[in-house]
CSV table of C-alpha atoms in Angstrom, one decimal:
chain,number,residue,atom,x,y,z
B,1,MET,CA,0.3,-5.9,22.9
B,2,ALA,CA,-3.1,-4.4,21.6
B,3,GLY,CA,-1.8,-4.9,18.1
B,4,GLY,CA,-0.8,-8.3,18.8
B,5,GLY,CA,-3.9,-9.4,20.4
B,6,CYS,CA,-5.6,-8.0,17.1
B,7,PHE,CA,-3.6,-10.3,14.9
B,8,GLN,CA,-3.9,-13.5,17.3
B,9,SER,CA,-7.9,-12.5,17.0
B,10,ARG,CA,-8.0,-12.6,13.1
B,11,ARG,CA,-5.6,-15.5,12.8
B,12,GLY,CA,-8.1,-17.6,14.9
B,13,THR,CA,-10.7,-16.4,13.4
B,14,ARG,CA,-9.2,-17.5,9.8
B,15,ALA,CA,-8.8,-20.8,10.9
B,16,MET,CA,-12.2,-21.2,12.9
B,17,ALA,CA,-13.5,-20.1,8.9
B,18,LEU,CA,-11.7,-23.0,7.6
B,19,MET,CA,-12.5,-25.6,10.0
B,20,ALA,CA,-16.2,-24.7,9.3
B,21,THR,CA,-16.1,-24.5,5.5
B,22,ALA,CA,-14.3,-27.5,5.8
B,23,MET,CA,-17.0,-29.6,8.3
B,24,ILE,CA,-20.1,-27.8,6.0
B,25,LEU,CA,-18.7,-29.2,2.7
B,26,ALA,CA,-18.3,-32.7,4.7
B,27,SER,CA,-21.4,-32.7,6.3
B,28,CYS,CA,-23.2,-31.9,3.0
B,29,GLY,CA,-21.1,-34.1,0.6
B,30,GLN,CA,-22.5,-37.2,3.4
B,31,ALA,CA,-25.9,-35.7,3.3
B,32,PHE,CA,-26.3,-35.5,-0.6
B,33,LEU,CA,-24.5,-39.3,-0.9
B,34,SER,CA,-26.9,-41.1,1.8
B,35,ALA,CA,-29.9,-39.7,0.0
B,36,CYS,CA,-28.6,-40.9,-3.2
B,37,PRO,CA,-31.2,-43.5,-4.3
B,38,GLN,CA,-28.6,-45.7,-6.4
B,39,LEU,CA,-26.0,-45.8,-3.3
B,40,ARG,CA,-28.4,-46.9,-0.5
B,41,SER,CA,-29.3,-49.7,-3.7
B,42,ARG,CA,-25.9,-50.7,-3.6
B,43,ALA,CA,-24.8,-50.1,-0.5
B,44,GLY,CA,-26.3,-50.0,3.1
B,45,THR,CA,-25.5,-47.5,5.8
B,46,GLY,CA,-22.5,-49.8,6.8
B,47,ASN,CA,-21.1,-49.7,3.6
B,48,LEU,CA,-21.1,-45.8,3.0
B,49,ALA,CA,-18.9,-46.0,6.6
B,50,GLY,CA,-16.5,-48.5,5.3
B,51,SER,CA,-18.1,-52.0,6.5
B,52,THR,CA,-18.2,-54.9,4.0
B,53,GLY,CA,-18.7,-57.4,6.5
B,54,PRO,CA,-20.2,-60.6,5.7
B,55,SER,CA,-23.5,-59.6,7.5
B,56,ALA,CA,-24.3,-56.6,5.1
B,57,ARG,CA,-24.6,-58.8,2.6
B,58,PRO,CA,-28.0,-60.6,1.0
B,59,SER,CA,-27.8,-64.3,1.8
B,60,HIS,CA,-29.4,-65.5,-1.7
B,61,LEU,CA,-26.6,-63.8,-3.2
B,62,GLN,CA,-24.1,-66.4,-5.1
B,63,PRO,CA,-20.7,-66.2,-4.8
B,64,SER,CA,-19.9,-64.7,-8.0
B,65,GLN,CA,-22.5,-62.1,-7.2
B,66,VAL,CA,-21.1,-61.5,-4.1
B,67,SER,CA,-17.7,-60.8,-5.6
B,68,MET,CA,-19.3,-58.7,-8.1
B,69,ALA,CA,-21.2,-56.9,-5.6
B,70,ALA,CA,-17.8,-56.3,-4.0
B,71,GLY,CA,-15.9,-55.0,-6.6
B,72,GLU,CA,-18.8,-52.3,-7.4
B,73,GLU,CA,-19.0,-51.1,-3.7
B,74,ILE,CA,-14.5,-50.8,-3.6
B,75,SER,CA,-15.0,-48.6,-6.6
B,76,MET,CA,-17.7,-47.0,-5.3
B,77,VAL,CA,-15.7,-46.2,-2.3
B,78,VAL,CA,-12.6,-45.4,-4.3
B,79,GLY,CA,-14.6,-42.5,-6.7
B,80,ILE,CA,-15.7,-41.0,-3.3
B,81,SER,CA,-12.4,-41.3,-2.1
B,82,GLY,CA,-11.2,-39.2,-5.1
B,83,LEU,CA,-13.6,-36.5,-5.0
B,84,TRP,CA,-13.0,-35.7,-1.3
B,85,ALA,CA,-9.4,-35.4,-2.6
B,86,GLN,CA,-10.0,-33.1,-5.4
B,87,LEU,CA,-12.2,-31.3,-3.0
B,88,ALA,CA,-9.3,-30.7,-0.2
B,89,LEU,CA,-7.0,-30.1,-3.1
B,90,ALA,CA,-9.2,-27.2,-3.8
B,91,LEU,CA,-8.6,-25.8,-0.5
B,92,LEU,CA,-4.9,-25.5,-1.0
B,93,PRO,CA,-4.6,-22.4,-1.8
B,94,THR,CA,-6.2,-20.9,1.3
B,95,LEU,CA,-4.3,-22.7,3.3
B,96,PHE,CA,-0.9,-22.2,1.3
B,97,ILE,CA,-2.0,-18.1,1.4
B,98,GLU,CA,-2.4,-18.2,5.3
B,99,LEU,CA,0.9,-19.9,6.4
B,100,LEU,CA,3.2,-17.0,3.5
B,101,VAL,CA,0.9,-14.7,5.9
B,102,GLU,CA,1.7,-16.1,9.2
B,103,GLY,CA,5.7,-16.7,8.0
B,104,GLU,CA,5.3,-12.7,6.5
B,105,LYS,CA,3.5,-11.5,9.4
B,106,ALA,CA,7.2,-13.3,11.7
B,107,ARG,CA,9.4,-11.3,10.1
B,108,PRO,CA,11.2,-8.1,11.6
B,109,ARG,CA,9.9,-4.7,10.4
B,110,THR,CA,12.3,-2.7,8.6
B,111,ARG,CA,10.0,-0.5,7.1
B,112,ASP,CA,7.2,2.8,8.3
B,113,TYR,CA,3.8,2.0,7.4
B,114,VAL,CA,0.8,3.9,7.1
B,115,LEU,CA,-1.3,4.5,10.6
B,116,ASN,CA,-3.7,1.8,11.2
B,117,SER,CA,-2.8,-0.5,8.2
B,118,GLU,CA,-1.8,-2.9,11.0
B,119,ASP,CA,1.8,-3.2,8.8
B,120,GLN,CA,0.0,-4.2,5.4
B,121,ILE,CA,0.6,-0.6,3.5
B,122,SER,CA,4.6,0.4,3.5
B,123,ILE,CA,5.6,3.9,3.2
B,124,GLN,CA,8.2,4.4,0.4
B,125,ILE,CA,11.6,4.5,1.0
B,126,PRO,CA,14.0,7.2,-0.8
B,127,PHE,CA,16.3,5.5,-3.2
B,128,GLN,CA,19.6,5.8,-3.1
B,129,ILE,CA,22.6,4.0,-5.6
B,130,GLY,CA,22.7,0.6,-4.1
B,131,ASN,CA,18.3,0.7,-4.8
B,132,TRP,CA,19.0,1.6,-8.2
B,133,GLU,CA,21.6,-1.2,-8.5
B,134,ALA,CA,19.7,-3.7,-7.5
B,135,ALA,CA,16.4,-2.1,-9.0
B,136,ARG,CA,18.3,-2.7,-12.9
B,137,GLN,CA,20.6,-5.9,-11.6
B,138,ASN,CA,19.7,-8.9,-14.8
B,139,PRO,CA,18.3,-11.6,-13.6
B,140,ASP,CA,18.5,-10.9,-10.0
B,141,ARG,CA,15.4,-8.2,-10.3
B,142,VAL,CA,13.6,-10.9,-11.8
B,143,TRP,CA,14.2,-13.3,-8.8
B,144,ASN,CA,13.7,-10.7,-6.3
B,145,ALA,CA,10.5,-10.1,-7.4
B,146,LEU,CA,9.3,-13.4,-7.9
B,147,CYS,CA,10.6,-14.4,-4.6
B,148,GLY,CA,9.2,-10.7,-2.9
B,149,LEU,CA,5.7,-12.0,-3.7
B,150,LEU,CA,6.4,-14.8,-1.0
B,151,ASP,CA,6.3,-12.3,2.0
B,152,SER,CA,4.7,-9.2,0.3
B,153,SER,CA,2.4,-7.0,2.4
B,154,LEU,CA,0.0,-7.2,-0.9
B,155,LEU,CA,-0.5,-11.1,-0.4
B,156,ARG,CA,-1.8,-9.9,3.1
B,157,ARG,CA,-4.1,-7.1,2.0
B,158,LEU,CA,-5.7,-9.8,-0.3
B,159,GLN,CA,-6.3,-12.8,1.6
B,160,GLY,CA,-9.9,-12.6,2.6
B,161,SER,CA,-10.8,-11.4,-1.0
B,162,LEU,CA,-8.6,-14.9,-1.9
B,163,PHE,CA,-10.5,-16.7,0.2
B,164,VAL,CA,-13.9,-16.0,-0.6
B,165,LEU,CA,-13.1,-16.5,-4.1
B,166,ASN,CA,-11.3,-19.9,-3.2
B,167,ALA,CA,-14.5,-20.7,-1.5
B,168,ALA,CA,-16.8,-20.0,-4.6
B,169,SER,CA,-14.7,-22.1,-7.0
B,170,THR,CA,-14.5,-24.8,-4.4
B,171,PHE,CA,-18.3,-24.6,-4.5
B,172,VAL,CA,-18.6,-25.0,-7.9
B,173,LEU,CA,-16.3,-28.2,-7.9
B,174,PHE,CA,-18.6,-29.5,-5.0
B,175,TYR,CA,-21.4,-28.8,-7.0
B,176,THR,CA,-20.3,-30.3,-10.6
B,177,MET,CA,-19.0,-33.3,-9.3
B,178,ILE,CA,-21.6,-34.1,-6.0
B,179,LEU,CA,-24.7,-32.7,-6.9
B,180,VAL,CA,-25.3,-32.8,-10.6
B,181,PRO,CA,-24.8,-37.0,-10.1
B,182,GLN,CA,-27.9,-36.4,-7.8
B,183,GLY,CA,-30.2,-35.1,-10.3
B,184,TYR,CA,-29.7,-31.4,-9.9
B,185,PRO,CA,-29.0,-29.3,-13.1
B,186,LEU,CA,-25.7,-28.7,-14.6
B,187,ILE,CA,-24.4,-25.1,-14.4
B,188,SER,CA,-22.4,-24.1,-17.2
B,189,LEU,CA,-21.3,-20.3,-18.5
B,190,GLN,CA,-19.8,-19.7,-22.1
B,191,THR,CA,-16.5,-18.3,-22.0
B,192,LEU,CA,-17.0,-15.9,-24.3
B,193,PRO,CA,-18.9,-13.4,-22.2
B,194,PHE,CA,-15.7,-13.5,-20.1
B,195,THR,CA,-13.5,-13.1,-23.0
B,196,LEU,CA,-15.5,-10.2,-24.8
B,197,SER,CA,-15.7,-8.2,-21.2
B,198,SER,CA,-12.0,-8.7,-20.3
B,199,PHE,CA,-10.9,-6.1,-22.5
B,200,ALA,CA,-13.5,-3.2,-21.0
B,201,LEU,CA,-12.3,-4.9,-17.7
B,202,GLY,CA,-8.5,-4.4,-18.3
B,203,LEU,CA,-9.6,-0.7,-19.6
B,204,LEU,CA,-11.2,0.3,-16.5
B,205,LEU,CA,-8.5,-1.1,-14.2
B,206,ALA,CA,-5.7,0.5,-16.4
B,207,TYR,CA,-7.4,3.6,-16.5
B,208,ARG,CA,-7.6,3.3,-12.5
B,209,ALA,CA,-4.0,2.2,-12.1
B,210,ASN,CA,-2.8,5.1,-14.4
B,211,GLN,CA,-4.4,7.9,-13.0
B,212,ALA,CA,-3.8,7.0,-9.4
B,213,THR,CA,-0.3,6.8,-10.4
B,214,LEU,CA,-0.4,10.2,-12.4
B,215,ARG,CA,-1.8,11.7,-8.5
B,216,TYR,CA,1.1,9.9,-6.9
B,217,ILE,CA,4.4,12.0,-9.3
B,218,LYS,CA,2.5,14.6,-9.2
B,219,ALA,CA,2.1,14.7,-5.1
B,220,ARG,CA,5.9,13.9,-5.3
B,221,ASP,CA,6.9,16.6,-7.8
B,222,ILE,CA,5.1,19.5,-5.7
B,223,TRP,CA,7.0,18.3,-2.5
B,224,GLY,CA,10.1,18.1,-4.4
B,225,ASP,CA,9.5,21.7,-5.8
B,226,MET,CA,8.7,22.7,-1.8
B,227,LEU,CA,11.8,20.8,-1.1
B,228,ASN,CA,13.6,23.3,-3.5
B,229,ILE,CA,11.9,26.6,-2.4
B,230,SER,CA,13.4,26.1,1.2
B,231,ARG,CA,16.4,25.7,0.4
B,232,ASP,CA,16.3,29.3,-1.5
B,233,LEU,CA,14.8,30.8,1.4
B,234,THR,CA,17.2,29.9,3.3
B,235,GLN,CA,20.0,30.7,1.1
B,236,MET,CA,18.5,33.8,0.2
B,237,SER,CA,17.6,35.3,3.9
B,238,SER,CA,21.3,34.0,4.0
B,239,GLN,CA,23.1,36.5,2.2
B,240,TRP,CA,20.5,39.6,1.8
B,241,ALA,CA,19.4,39.5,6.0
B,242,ARG,CA,21.1,40.5,9.0
B,243,TYR,CA,22.5,37.5,10.7
B,244,GLU,CA,19.6,37.9,13.6
B,245,ASP,CA,17.2,38.0,10.9
B,246,PHE,CA,18.5,35.4,9.3
B,247,VAL,CA,19.0,33.1,11.9
B,248,ASP,CA,14.9,34.0,13.1
B,249,PHE,CA,13.8,33.7,9.4
B,250,ALA,CA,15.5,30.1,8.9
B,251,ARG,CA,14.5,28.7,12.2
B,252,TRP,CA,10.8,28.9,10.5
B,253,VAL,CA,11.5,27.6,7.1
B,254,PRO,CA,11.0,23.8,7.8
B,255,ALA,CA,8.3,24.4,10.1
B,256,PHE,CA,5.9,24.7,6.8
B,257,THR,CA,6.1,21.3,5.3
B,258,THR,CA,6.3,19.9,9.1
B,259,CYS,CA,2.5,21.1,9.7
B,260,LEU,CA,1.9,20.0,6.3
B,261,MET,CA,2.6,16.8,6.6
B,262,CYS,CA,0.5,16.6,9.6
B,263,ALA,CA,-2.4,18.2,8.0
B,264,LEU,CA,-2.0,15.8,5.1
B,265,ARG,CA,-2.2,12.7,7.4
B,266,ASN,CA,-4.3,10.5,10.3
B,267,PRO,CA,-4.1,13.1,13.2
B,268,GLU,CA,-2.7,10.4,15.3
B,269,ALA,CA,0.5,9.6,13.2
B,270,HIS,CA,2.1,13.1,14.2
B,271,ASP,CA,2.1,14.8,17.3
B,272,LEU,CA,2.6,18.6,15.6
B,273,ALA,CA,4.1,19.9,18.6
B,274,GLN,CA,6.8,16.5,18.6
B,275,GLU,CA,7.5,17.1,15.2
B,276,LEU,CA,8.4,20.6,15.3
B,277,ARG,CA,11.1,20.3,17.8
B,278,GLU,CA,12.4,17.8,15.8
B,279,ALA,CA,12.9,20.3,12.7
B,280,ALA,CA,15.5,21.2,14.4
B,281,GLY,CA,17.6,19.4,12.5
B,282,SER,CA,19.5,16.0,12.7
B,283,ASP,CA,21.0,17.4,15.9
B,284,LEU,CA,18.3,17.9,18.6
B,285,SER,CA,20.9,19.3,21.5
B,286,LYS,CA,22.5,22.3,19.2
B,287,LYS,CA,22.0,25.7,21.1
B,288,GLY,CA,22.1,29.2,19.5
B,289,ALA,CA,22.0,29.5,15.7
B,290,GLY,CA,21.7,25.4,15.2
B,291,ALA,CA,18.8,25.5,17.6
B,292,GLY,CA,15.1,24.8,16.1
B,293,LEU,CA,12.1,26.7,17.4
B,294,SER,CA,11.8,27.7,20.8
B,295,GLU,CA,9.2,26.3,22.8
B,296,GLU,CA,7.1,29.9,23.8
B,297,GLU,CA,7.1,29.2,19.4
B,298,ILE,CA,6.2,25.9,19.2
B,299,GLN,CA,3.5,26.8,21.3
B,300,LEU,CA,2.2,29.5,19.1
B,301,ILE,CA,1.6,27.7,16.1
B,302,VAL,CA,-0.4,24.9,18.4
B,303,ASN,CA,-2.4,27.6,19.9
B,304,ARG,CA,-2.8,29.6,16.4
B,305,PRO,CA,-6.4,31.4,16.1
B,306,LYS,CA,-9.1,29.1,15.7
B,307,GLY,CA,-10.0,27.9,11.9
B,308,MET,CA,-6.6,28.6,10.8
B,309,LEU,CA,-4.6,25.9,9.8
B,310,ALA,CA,-0.8,25.5,11.0
B,311,HIS,CA,0.9,25.9,7.4
B,312,HIS,CA,-1.1,28.5,6.7
B,313,TYR,CA,-0.1,30.2,9.8
B,314,VAL,CA,3.7,29.5,9.3
B,315,THR,CA,3.7,31.1,5.8
B,316,HIS,CA,1.5,34.0,7.3
B,317,ILE,CA,4.7,34.5,10.2
B,318,LEU,CA,7.0,33.9,7.0
B,319,ARG,CA,5.9,37.1,5.3
B,320,THR,CA,5.9,39.2,8.1
B,321,LYS,CA,9.6,38.1,8.7
B,322,ILE,CA,10.3,39.0,5.4
B,323,LYS,CA,8.8,42.5,6.0
B,324,LEU,CA,10.9,43.0,9.0
B,325,MET,CA,14.1,42.3,7.3
B,326,ASP,CA,13.7,46.2,5.2
B,327,LEU,CA,15.5,44.2,2.1
B,328,PRO,CA,15.7,45.9,-1.4
B,329,LEU,CA,12.3,46.2,-2.9
B,330,GLU,CA,13.4,43.6,-6.0
B,331,GLN,CA,14.8,40.7,-3.0
B,332,ARG,CA,12.1,41.0,-1.2
B,333,ALA,CA,9.9,40.7,-4.0
B,334,LEU,CA,12.0,37.1,-4.7
B,335,MET,CA,11.4,36.3,-1.4
B,336,GLU,CA,7.5,37.1,-1.2
B,337,ASN,CA,7.6,35.3,-5.0
B,338,ASN,CA,9.1,32.0,-3.1
B,339,ILE,CA,6.3,32.1,-0.2
B,340,THR,CA,3.9,32.6,-3.0
B,341,ARG,CA,5.2,29.4,-4.7
B,342,LEU,CA,5.0,27.6,-1.3
B,343,ILE,CA,0.9,28.7,-0.6
B,344,ASN,CA,0.7,27.3,-4.7
B,345,ASP,CA,2.3,23.8,-3.4
B,346,CYS,CA,-0.3,23.8,-0.3
B,347,GLY,CA,-3.2,24.5,-2.4
B,348,ALA,CA,-2.2,21.7,-5.2
B,349,CYS,CA,-1.6,19.3,-2.2
B,350,GLU,CA,-4.8,20.0,-0.6
B,351,ASN,CA,-7.0,19.8,-4.1
B,352,ILE,CA,-5.0,15.9,-4.5
B,353,PHE,CA,-6.3,15.3,-0.6
B,354,ALA,CA,-9.8,16.5,-0.9
B,355,THR,CA,-10.7,15.1,-4.6
B,356,PRO,CA,-10.4,11.3,-4.7
B,357,ILE,CA,-11.4,9.4,-8.6
B,358,PRO,CA,-14.6,9.7,-8.9
B,359,VAL,CA,-16.0,7.4,-6.1
B,360,ALA,CA,-18.8,6.0,-8.8
B,361,TYR,CA,-15.6,4.7,-11.0
B,362,SER,CA,-14.1,3.4,-8.3
B,363,LYS,CA,-16.9,1.3,-6.6
B,364,HIS,CA,-18.0,0.6,-10.3
B,365,THR,CA,-14.7,-0.8,-11.1
B,366,THR,CA,-14.3,-2.9,-8.5
B,367,THR,CA,-17.7,-4.4,-8.4
B,368,PHE,CA,-17.1,-5.6,-12.2
B,369,LEU,CA,-13.9,-6.9,-11.3
B,370,TYR,CA,-14.6,-8.9,-8.0
B,371,LEU,CA,-18.3,-10.5,-10.1
B,372,TRP,CA,-16.3,-11.2,-13.0
B,373,LEU,CA,-13.8,-13.5,-11.1
B,374,PHE,CA,-16.4,-14.8,-8.8
B,375,PHE,CA,-18.5,-16.1,-12.1
B,376,LEU,CA,-15.4,-17.0,-13.8
B,377,PRO,CA,-15.3,-20.5,-12.5
B,378,TRP,CA,-18.6,-21.7,-13.8
B,379,ALA,CA,-17.4,-21.0,-17.2
B,380,LEU,CA,-13.9,-22.9,-16.9
B,381,GLU,CA,-14.7,-26.1,-14.8
B,382,GLY,CA,-15.8,-27.9,-17.5
B,383,SER,CA,-12.4,-27.8,-19.4
B,384,LEU,CA,-10.2,-27.3,-16.4
B,385,GLY,CA,-11.5,-29.6,-13.4
B,386,VAL,CA,-9.4,-29.0,-10.5
B,387,GLY,CA,-7.4,-27.0,-11.8
B,388,VAL,CA,-10.1,-23.9,-11.9
B,389,VAL,CA,-9.3,-23.2,-8.4
B,390,PHE,CA,-5.5,-22.6,-9.0
B,391,ALA,CA,-6.1,-20.5,-12.5
B,392,GLN,CA,-9.0,-18.2,-10.3
B,393,GLN,CA,-6.5,-17.8,-7.5
B,394,LEU,CA,-3.6,-16.7,-10.1
B,395,LEU,CA,-5.8,-13.9,-12.0
B,396,SER,CA,-7.3,-13.0,-9.1
B,397,PHE,CA,-4.0,-12.2,-7.4
B,398,PHE,CA,-2.8,-10.2,-10.1
B,399,LEU,CA,-5.6,-8.2,-11.0
B,400,LEU,CA,-7.0,-7.5,-7.8
B,401,GLY,CA,-3.2,-7.0,-7.2
B,402,ILE,CA,-3.0,-4.1,-9.9
B,403,GLU,CA,-6.8,-2.2,-8.4
B,404,ASP,CA,-5.3,-3.0,-4.7
B,405,ILE,CA,-2.2,-0.9,-5.8
B,406,GLY,CA,-3.7,1.9,-7.1
B,407,VAL,CA,-6.4,2.0,-4.3
B,408,GLN,CA,-3.2,2.7,-1.9
B,409,ILE,CA,-1.3,5.3,-4.1
B,410,GLU,CA,-4.8,7.1,-4.9
B,411,GLN,CA,-3.8,9.4,-1.5
B,412,PRO,CA,-0.4,9.7,-2.0
B,413,PHE,CA,0.9,11.0,0.8
B,414,ASP,CA,0.8,8.7,3.1
B,415,VAL,CA,2.4,6.4,0.9
B,416,LEU,CA,5.0,9.2,0.2
B,417,PRO,CA,8.1,9.5,2.5
B,418,LEU,CA,7.7,12.9,3.6
B,419,LYS,CA,9.2,12.8,7.0
B,420,LYS,CA,12.4,12.5,5.0
B,421,ILE,CA,11.6,14.9,3.1
B,422,CYS,CA,11.1,17.0,5.8
B,423,PHE,CA,13.7,16.1,7.6
B,424,LYS,CA,16.3,16.6,4.5
B,425,ILE,CA,14.8,20.5,4.8
B,426,ALA,CA,15.6,20.9,8.3
B,427,ASN,CA,18.9,19.2,8.6
B,428,GLU,CA,20.2,21.5,5.5
B,429,GLY,CA,18.4,24.0,7.4
B,430,GLN,CA,20.2,23.8,10.2
B,431,ILE,CA,23.4,23.2,8.5
B,432,VAL,CA,23.4,26.3,6.8
B,433,ARG,CA,22.3,27.9,10.5
B,434,SER,CA,25.2,26.4,12.8
B,435,SER,CA,28.3,26.8,10.0
B,436,PHE,CA,27.4,30.1,8.5
B,437,ALA,CA,30.9,31.7,9.8
B,438,PRO,CA,32.9,28.9,8.2
B,439,LEU,CA,30.9,29.2,4.8
B,440,GLU,CA,31.3,32.8,4.4
B,441,GLU,CA,34.8,32.4,5.4
B,442,ALA,CA,35.2,30.0,2.3
B,443,ALA,CA,33.5,31.9,-0.2
B,444,ARG,CA,35.7,35.2,1.1
B,445,LEU,CA,38.9,32.9,0.8
B,446,SER,CA,38.1,31.3,-2.6
B,447,ARG,CA,37.4,35.2,-4.0
B,448,ILE,CA,40.5,35.7,-3.1
B,449,ALA,CA,41.9,32.5,-4.3
B,450,GLY,CA,40.2,33.7,-8.1
B,451,HIS,CA,41.9,37.3,-8.1
B,452,LYS,CA,45.0,35.7,-7.8
B,453,GLN,CA,44.6,33.3,-10.3
B,454,ALA,CA,42.9,35.9,-12.2
B,455,GLU,CA,46.5,38.1,-11.9
B,456,ARG,CA,48.4,35.5,-13.3
B,457,MET,CA,47.0,35.1,-16.2
B,458,PRO,CA,48.7,36.8,-19.4
B,459,ALA,CA,46.7,40.2,-20.5
């Protein structure tokens, strides 16, 4: 309910801002028009208000002069109406975006979103066969991409910036069409500086987006490695350790990635104790070998020594359990090496999390981009007229979109499907623990069948 109230409050604020902008433009235009000496000499206050009655005309004018004056008055009114029609047209992008955003908010939510993002930053879904087929299907993928712009969360994130830029370009039109005829100096920028600087701006945006993408890919590779290590540890313990030690050890394996996920995200996004309960697997009602950590063990993690991170505590427990298995030296060394790899991956994640792209670079790129777009209408208005608004909005959407996507994936652990990866680790571990006897029996029968097949083969 609080989120809905927030949305309604912001929706009302945007509507009030739009009305205030229209009122300010109308008031300014009326003030300048009424202050114009030429208009006052040609028509009185009543004419500006639309009154062209006989009482407003001087009595000494001849009929032909009256007709000429009336024609000039009509032309003036038509010209003024055309100016305001163009200014109203210039505000259409803001109104259109507002309608699209409201429609996008009304659609049901079918994906997970980053905490405190107001459903504006979605978490990446793991692709399956159907997703890949749709992604490379021609020409449907093109139409889907174009239609997706209308209900994309990107539009909501850029709405405020696009509104400011739309207001800036509308002011350029207002100044050029209304203020300049009143005697204000004409302000016009050359396009050459924008042409030359566009190369530098493109490089800044490309580097920013590329570095963010590299961080995203590296983080996904790290979590893929932890998934494989968890599988390996579970299988090693199932084959080398005693059954009781295997079950006890395998229940703790999913706890590492679960604790790491909670550490890399907003603490409000996940309840550590509840996440550890769900790390038992897909069937939380299972008992015995298929069950997850007990409540006492979960509280051990939650109430770990002060200053010790939860995932570090779990690796310490895993090493201790490996030591208590009394495995041969070679087998223990292999399992210990996997724990070391988990710690290395953990450190790599902490490094990505704590070290953003240099803040000065990010701020400089953002400032450069916004100022470039803000002053662009002064260079394009002379050649595009009212079309400068739509050209600026289109350029702003795509350029700001590139910059915004880079910002959202720079911290990849919020947008990666870590919950799905943790579930996969927990579910596979639960299957191995609860199906240990059938798996061993299947391996034994396969071995017997292999021996029989070998006996039938000619020497």
